[in-house]
PDB file of C-alpha atoms in Angstrom:
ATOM      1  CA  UNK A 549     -25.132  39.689 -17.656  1.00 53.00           C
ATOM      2  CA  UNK A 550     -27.389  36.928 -16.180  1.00 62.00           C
ATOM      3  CA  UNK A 551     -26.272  34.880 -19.077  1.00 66.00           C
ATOM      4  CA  UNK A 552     -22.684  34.914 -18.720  1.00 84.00           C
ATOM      5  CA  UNK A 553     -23.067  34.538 -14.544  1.00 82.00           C
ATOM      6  CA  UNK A 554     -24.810  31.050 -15.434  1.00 77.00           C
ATOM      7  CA  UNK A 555     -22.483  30.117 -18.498  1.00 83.00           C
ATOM      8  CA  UNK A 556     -19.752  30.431 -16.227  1.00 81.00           C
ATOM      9  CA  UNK A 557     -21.232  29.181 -13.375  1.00 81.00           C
ATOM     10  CA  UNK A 558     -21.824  25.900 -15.933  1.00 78.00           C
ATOM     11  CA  UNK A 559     -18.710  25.774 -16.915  1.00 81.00           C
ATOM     12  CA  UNK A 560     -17.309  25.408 -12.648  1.00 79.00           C
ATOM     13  CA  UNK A 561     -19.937  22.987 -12.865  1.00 80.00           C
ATOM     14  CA  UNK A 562     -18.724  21.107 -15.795  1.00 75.00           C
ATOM     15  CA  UNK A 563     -14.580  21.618 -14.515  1.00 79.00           C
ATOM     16  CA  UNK A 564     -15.611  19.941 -11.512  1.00 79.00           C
ATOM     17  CA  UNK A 565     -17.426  16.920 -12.731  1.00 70.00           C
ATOM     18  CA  UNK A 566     -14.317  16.459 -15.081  1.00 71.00           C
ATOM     19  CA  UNK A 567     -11.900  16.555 -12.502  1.00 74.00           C
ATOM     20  CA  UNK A 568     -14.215  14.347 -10.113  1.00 74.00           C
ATOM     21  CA  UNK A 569     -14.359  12.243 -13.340  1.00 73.00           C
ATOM     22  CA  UNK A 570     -10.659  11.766 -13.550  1.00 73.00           C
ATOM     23  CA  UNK A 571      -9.953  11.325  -9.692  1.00 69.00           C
ATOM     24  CA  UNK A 572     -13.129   8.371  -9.529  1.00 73.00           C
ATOM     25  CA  UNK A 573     -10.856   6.829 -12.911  1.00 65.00           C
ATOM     26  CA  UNK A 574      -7.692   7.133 -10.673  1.00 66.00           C
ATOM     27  CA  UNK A 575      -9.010   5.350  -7.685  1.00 67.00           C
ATOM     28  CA  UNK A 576     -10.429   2.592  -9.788  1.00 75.00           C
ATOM     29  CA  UNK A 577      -7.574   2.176 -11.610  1.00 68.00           C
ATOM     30  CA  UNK A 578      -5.845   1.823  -7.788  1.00 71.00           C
ATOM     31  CA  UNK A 579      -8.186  -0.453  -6.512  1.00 82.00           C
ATOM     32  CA  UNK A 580      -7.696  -2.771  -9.725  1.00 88.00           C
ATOM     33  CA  UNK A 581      -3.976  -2.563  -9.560  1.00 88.00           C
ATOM     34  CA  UNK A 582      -4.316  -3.488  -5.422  1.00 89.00           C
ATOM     35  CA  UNK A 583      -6.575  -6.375  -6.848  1.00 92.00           C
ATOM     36  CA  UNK A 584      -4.501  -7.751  -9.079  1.00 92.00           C
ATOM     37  CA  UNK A 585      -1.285  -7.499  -7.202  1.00 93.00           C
ATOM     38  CA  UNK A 586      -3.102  -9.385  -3.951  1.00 93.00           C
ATOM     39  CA  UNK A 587      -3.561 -12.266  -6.634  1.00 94.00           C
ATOM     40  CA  UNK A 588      -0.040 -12.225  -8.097  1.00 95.00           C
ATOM     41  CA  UNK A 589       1.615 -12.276  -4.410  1.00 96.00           C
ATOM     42  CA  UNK A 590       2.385 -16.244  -5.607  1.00 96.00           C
ATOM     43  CA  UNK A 591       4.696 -14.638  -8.234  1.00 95.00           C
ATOM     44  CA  UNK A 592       5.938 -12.074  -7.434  1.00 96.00           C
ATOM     45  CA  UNK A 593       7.783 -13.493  -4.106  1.00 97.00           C
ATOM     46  CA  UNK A 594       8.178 -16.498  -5.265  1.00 96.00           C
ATOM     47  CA  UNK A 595       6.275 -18.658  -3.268  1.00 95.00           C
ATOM     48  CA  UNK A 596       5.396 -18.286   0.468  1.00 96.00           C
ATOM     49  CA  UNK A 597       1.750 -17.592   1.687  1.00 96.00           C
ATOM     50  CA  UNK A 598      -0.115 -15.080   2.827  1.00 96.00           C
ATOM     51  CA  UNK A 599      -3.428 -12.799   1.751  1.00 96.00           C
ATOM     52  CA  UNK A 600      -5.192  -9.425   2.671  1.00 96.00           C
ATOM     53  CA  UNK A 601      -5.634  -9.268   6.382  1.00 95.00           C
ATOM     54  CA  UNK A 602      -9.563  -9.526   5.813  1.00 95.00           C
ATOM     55  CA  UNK A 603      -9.255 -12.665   5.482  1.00 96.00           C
ATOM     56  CA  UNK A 604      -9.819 -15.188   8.444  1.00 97.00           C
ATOM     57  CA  UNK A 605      -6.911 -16.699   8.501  1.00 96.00           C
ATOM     58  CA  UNK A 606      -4.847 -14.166   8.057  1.00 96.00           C
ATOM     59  CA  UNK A 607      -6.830 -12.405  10.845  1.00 95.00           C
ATOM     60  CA  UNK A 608      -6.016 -15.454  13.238  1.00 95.00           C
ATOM     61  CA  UNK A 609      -2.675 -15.719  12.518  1.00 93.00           C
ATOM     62  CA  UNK A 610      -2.099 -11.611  13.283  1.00 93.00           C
ATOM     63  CA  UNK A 611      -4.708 -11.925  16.328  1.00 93.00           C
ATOM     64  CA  UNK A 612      -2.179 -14.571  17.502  1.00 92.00           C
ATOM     65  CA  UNK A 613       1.174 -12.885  17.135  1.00 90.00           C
ATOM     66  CA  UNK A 614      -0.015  -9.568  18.422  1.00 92.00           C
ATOM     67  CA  UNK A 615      -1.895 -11.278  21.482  1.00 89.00           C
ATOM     68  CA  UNK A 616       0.622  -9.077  23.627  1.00 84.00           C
ATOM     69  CA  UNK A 617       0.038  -5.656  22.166  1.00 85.00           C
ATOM     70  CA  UNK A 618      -3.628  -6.405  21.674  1.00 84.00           C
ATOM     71  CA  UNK A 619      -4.039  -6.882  25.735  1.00 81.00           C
ATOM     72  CA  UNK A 620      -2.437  -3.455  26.234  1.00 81.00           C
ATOM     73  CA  UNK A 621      -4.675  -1.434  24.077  1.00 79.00           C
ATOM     74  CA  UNK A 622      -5.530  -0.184  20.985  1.00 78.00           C
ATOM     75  CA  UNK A 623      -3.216   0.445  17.754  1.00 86.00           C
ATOM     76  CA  UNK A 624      -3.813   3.294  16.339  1.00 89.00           C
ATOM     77  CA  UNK A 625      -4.182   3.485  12.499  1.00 87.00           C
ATOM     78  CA  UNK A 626      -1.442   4.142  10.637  1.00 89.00           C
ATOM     79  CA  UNK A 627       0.678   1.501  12.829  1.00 94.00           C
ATOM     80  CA  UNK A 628      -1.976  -1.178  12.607  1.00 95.00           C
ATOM     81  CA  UNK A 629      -0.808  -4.229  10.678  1.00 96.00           C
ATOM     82  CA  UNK A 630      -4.571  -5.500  10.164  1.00 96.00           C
ATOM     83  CA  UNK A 631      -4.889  -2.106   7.667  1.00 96.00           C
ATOM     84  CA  UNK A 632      -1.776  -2.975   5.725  1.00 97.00           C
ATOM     85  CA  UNK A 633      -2.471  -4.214   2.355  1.00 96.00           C
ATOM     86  CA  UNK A 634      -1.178  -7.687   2.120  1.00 97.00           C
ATOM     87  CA  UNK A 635       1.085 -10.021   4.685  1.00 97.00           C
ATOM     88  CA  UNK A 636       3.094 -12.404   2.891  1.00 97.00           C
ATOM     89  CA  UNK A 637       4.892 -14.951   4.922  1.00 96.00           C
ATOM     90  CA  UNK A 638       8.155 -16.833   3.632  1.00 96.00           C
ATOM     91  CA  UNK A 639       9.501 -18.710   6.294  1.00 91.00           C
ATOM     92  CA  UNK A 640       9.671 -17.346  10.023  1.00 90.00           C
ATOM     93  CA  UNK A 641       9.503 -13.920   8.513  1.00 95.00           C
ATOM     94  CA  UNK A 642       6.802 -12.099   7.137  1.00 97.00           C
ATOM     95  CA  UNK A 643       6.360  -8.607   4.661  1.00 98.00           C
ATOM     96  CA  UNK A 644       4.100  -6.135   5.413  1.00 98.00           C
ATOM     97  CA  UNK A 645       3.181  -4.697   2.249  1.00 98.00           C
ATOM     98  CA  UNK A 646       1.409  -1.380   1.062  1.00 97.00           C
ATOM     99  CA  UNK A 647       0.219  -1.077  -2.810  1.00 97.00           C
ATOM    100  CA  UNK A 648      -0.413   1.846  -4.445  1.00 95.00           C
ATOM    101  CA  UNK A 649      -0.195   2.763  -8.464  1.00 94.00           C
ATOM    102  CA  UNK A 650       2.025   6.058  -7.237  1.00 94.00           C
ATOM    103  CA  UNK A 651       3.905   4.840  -4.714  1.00 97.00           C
ATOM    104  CA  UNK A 652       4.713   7.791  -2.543  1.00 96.00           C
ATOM    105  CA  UNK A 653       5.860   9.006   1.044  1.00 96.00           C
ATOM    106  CA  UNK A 654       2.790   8.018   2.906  1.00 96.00           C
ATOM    107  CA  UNK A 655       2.698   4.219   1.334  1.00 97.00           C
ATOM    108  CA  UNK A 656       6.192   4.235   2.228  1.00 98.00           C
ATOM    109  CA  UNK A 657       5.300   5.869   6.081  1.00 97.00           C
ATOM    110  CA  UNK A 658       2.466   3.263   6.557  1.00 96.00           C
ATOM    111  CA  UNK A 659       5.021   0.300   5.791  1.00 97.00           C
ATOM    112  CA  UNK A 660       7.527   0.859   7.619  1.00 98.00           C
ATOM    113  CA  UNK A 661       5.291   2.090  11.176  1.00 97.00           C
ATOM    114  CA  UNK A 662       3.065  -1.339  10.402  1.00 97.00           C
ATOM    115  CA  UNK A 663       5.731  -3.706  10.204  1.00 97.00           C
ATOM    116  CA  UNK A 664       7.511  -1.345  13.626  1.00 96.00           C
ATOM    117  CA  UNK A 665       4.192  -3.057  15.052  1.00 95.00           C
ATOM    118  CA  UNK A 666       5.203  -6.616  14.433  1.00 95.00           C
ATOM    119  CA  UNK A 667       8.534  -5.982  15.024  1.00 95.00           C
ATOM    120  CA  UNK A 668       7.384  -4.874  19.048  1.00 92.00           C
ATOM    121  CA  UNK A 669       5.357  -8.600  19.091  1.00 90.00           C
ATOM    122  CA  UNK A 670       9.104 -10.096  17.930  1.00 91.00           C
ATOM    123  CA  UNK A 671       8.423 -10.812  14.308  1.00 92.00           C
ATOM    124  CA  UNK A 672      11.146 -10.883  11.751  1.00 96.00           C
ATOM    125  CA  UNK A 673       9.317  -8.509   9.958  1.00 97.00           C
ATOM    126  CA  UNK A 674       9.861  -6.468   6.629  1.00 97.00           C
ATOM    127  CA  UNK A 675       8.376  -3.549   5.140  1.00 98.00           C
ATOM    128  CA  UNK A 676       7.551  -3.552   1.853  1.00 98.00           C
ATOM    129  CA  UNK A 677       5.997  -1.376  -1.036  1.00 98.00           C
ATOM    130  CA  UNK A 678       4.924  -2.137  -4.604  1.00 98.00           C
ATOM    131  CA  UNK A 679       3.659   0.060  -7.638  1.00 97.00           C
ATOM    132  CA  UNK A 680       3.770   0.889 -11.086  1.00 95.00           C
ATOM    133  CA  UNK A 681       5.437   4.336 -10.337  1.00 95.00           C
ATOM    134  CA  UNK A 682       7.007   6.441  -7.698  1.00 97.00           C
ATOM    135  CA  UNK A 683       5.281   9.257  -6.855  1.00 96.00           C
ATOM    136  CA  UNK A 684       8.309  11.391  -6.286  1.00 96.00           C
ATOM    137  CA  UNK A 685      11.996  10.296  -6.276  1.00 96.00           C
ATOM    138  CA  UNK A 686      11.610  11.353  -2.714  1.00 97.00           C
ATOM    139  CA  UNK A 687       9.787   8.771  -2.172  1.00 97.00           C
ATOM    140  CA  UNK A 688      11.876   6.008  -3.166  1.00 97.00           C
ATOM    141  CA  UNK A 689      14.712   8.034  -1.214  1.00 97.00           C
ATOM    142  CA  UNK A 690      12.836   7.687   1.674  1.00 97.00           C
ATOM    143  CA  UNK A 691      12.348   4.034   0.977  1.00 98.00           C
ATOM    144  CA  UNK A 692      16.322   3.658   0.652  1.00 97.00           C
ATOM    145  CA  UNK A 693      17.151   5.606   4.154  1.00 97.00           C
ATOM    146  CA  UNK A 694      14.279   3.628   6.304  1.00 96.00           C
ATOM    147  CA  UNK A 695      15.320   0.207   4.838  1.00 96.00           C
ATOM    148  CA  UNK A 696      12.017  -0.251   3.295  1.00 98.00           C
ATOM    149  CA  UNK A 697      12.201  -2.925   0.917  1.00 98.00           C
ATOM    150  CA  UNK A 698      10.071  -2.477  -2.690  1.00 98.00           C
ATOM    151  CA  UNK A 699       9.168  -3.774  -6.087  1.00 98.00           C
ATOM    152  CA  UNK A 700       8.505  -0.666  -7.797  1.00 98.00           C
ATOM    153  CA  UNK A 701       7.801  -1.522 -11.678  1.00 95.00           C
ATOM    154  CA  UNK A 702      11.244  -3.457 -12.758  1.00 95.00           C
ATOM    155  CA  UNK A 703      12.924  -1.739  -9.631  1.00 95.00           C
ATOM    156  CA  UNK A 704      13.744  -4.343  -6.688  1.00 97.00           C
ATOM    157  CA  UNK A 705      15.515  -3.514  -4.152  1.00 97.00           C
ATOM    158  CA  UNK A 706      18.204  -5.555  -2.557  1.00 97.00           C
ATOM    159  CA  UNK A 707      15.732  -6.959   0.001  1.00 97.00           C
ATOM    160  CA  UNK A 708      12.930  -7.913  -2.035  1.00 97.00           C
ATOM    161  CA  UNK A 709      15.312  -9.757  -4.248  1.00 97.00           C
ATOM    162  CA  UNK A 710      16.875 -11.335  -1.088  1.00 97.00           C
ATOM    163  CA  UNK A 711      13.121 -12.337   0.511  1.00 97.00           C
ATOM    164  CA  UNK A 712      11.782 -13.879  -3.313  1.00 96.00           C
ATOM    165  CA  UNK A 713      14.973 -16.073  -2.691  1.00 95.00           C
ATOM    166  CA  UNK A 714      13.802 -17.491   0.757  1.00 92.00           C
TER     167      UNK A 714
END
């Protein structure tokens, strides 16, 4: 009896190091994509300029447009355009993007309430997501009904196409 209560309490043990295994695999394998499409932003709009907002100037240039909303308060979170993933600036208007692997309803949710932050400081703003996959056809519903623009694998939507062409 003692036997099988530690077999099997080895085997949980082992069940949950696999599936931490293959969730630590997944996030990696996020991070890299993220990476990798921060570096291809050249590409894959075509021009334009922009970064992560980590970086300085990217930092300034935010700091500077949401000098208005910044003197009122705090942003929370989820609307705060410094947490997106990448602001890419063609012309006077600029794409808020969120990257994810599995693009799903919260990438999509984060977009659109980040770029509603610009939009408040009178940016032409646009949301944007890009992935490999969508999470859920849901998801890329939701994209199409909150005019969220994306570059999901080979799928473009109308407005990315239209913003590469800027």
């Amino acid at each position: 009896l003692f036997r099988s209560q530690a077999q099997a309490r080895t085997e949980d043990e082992l069940r949950w190091l696999a599936n931490w295994q293959r969730g630590e695999a997944g996030r990696r394998d996020g991070e890299r994509y993220e990476r990798d499409t921060l570096r291809r932003a050249p590409v894959l709009f075509h021009g334009g300029q922009g970064g992560p907002p980590e970086r300085p100037d990217i930092q300034q240039r935010l700091t500077t447009v949401l000098a208005s909303l910044l003197s009122e308060g705090s942003i929370e979170a989820e609307n705060d355009p410094f947490l997106a993933d990448l602001l890419w600036w063609k012309g006077e208007q600029v794409a808020v993007v969120e990257v994810s692997l599995q693009v799903d309803r919260q990438d999509v949710s984060r977009a659109e309430r980040r770029a509603h932050t610009l939009k408040r400081s009178g940016v032409q703003v646009m949301a944007v997501v890009i992935g490999e996959h969508w999470a859920t056809p849901e998801a890329r519903e939701q994209a199409q009904v909150r005019h969220i623009e994306w570059k999901v694998d080979a799928d473009l939507s109308e407005g990315f196409i239209a913003f590469r062409r800027q």
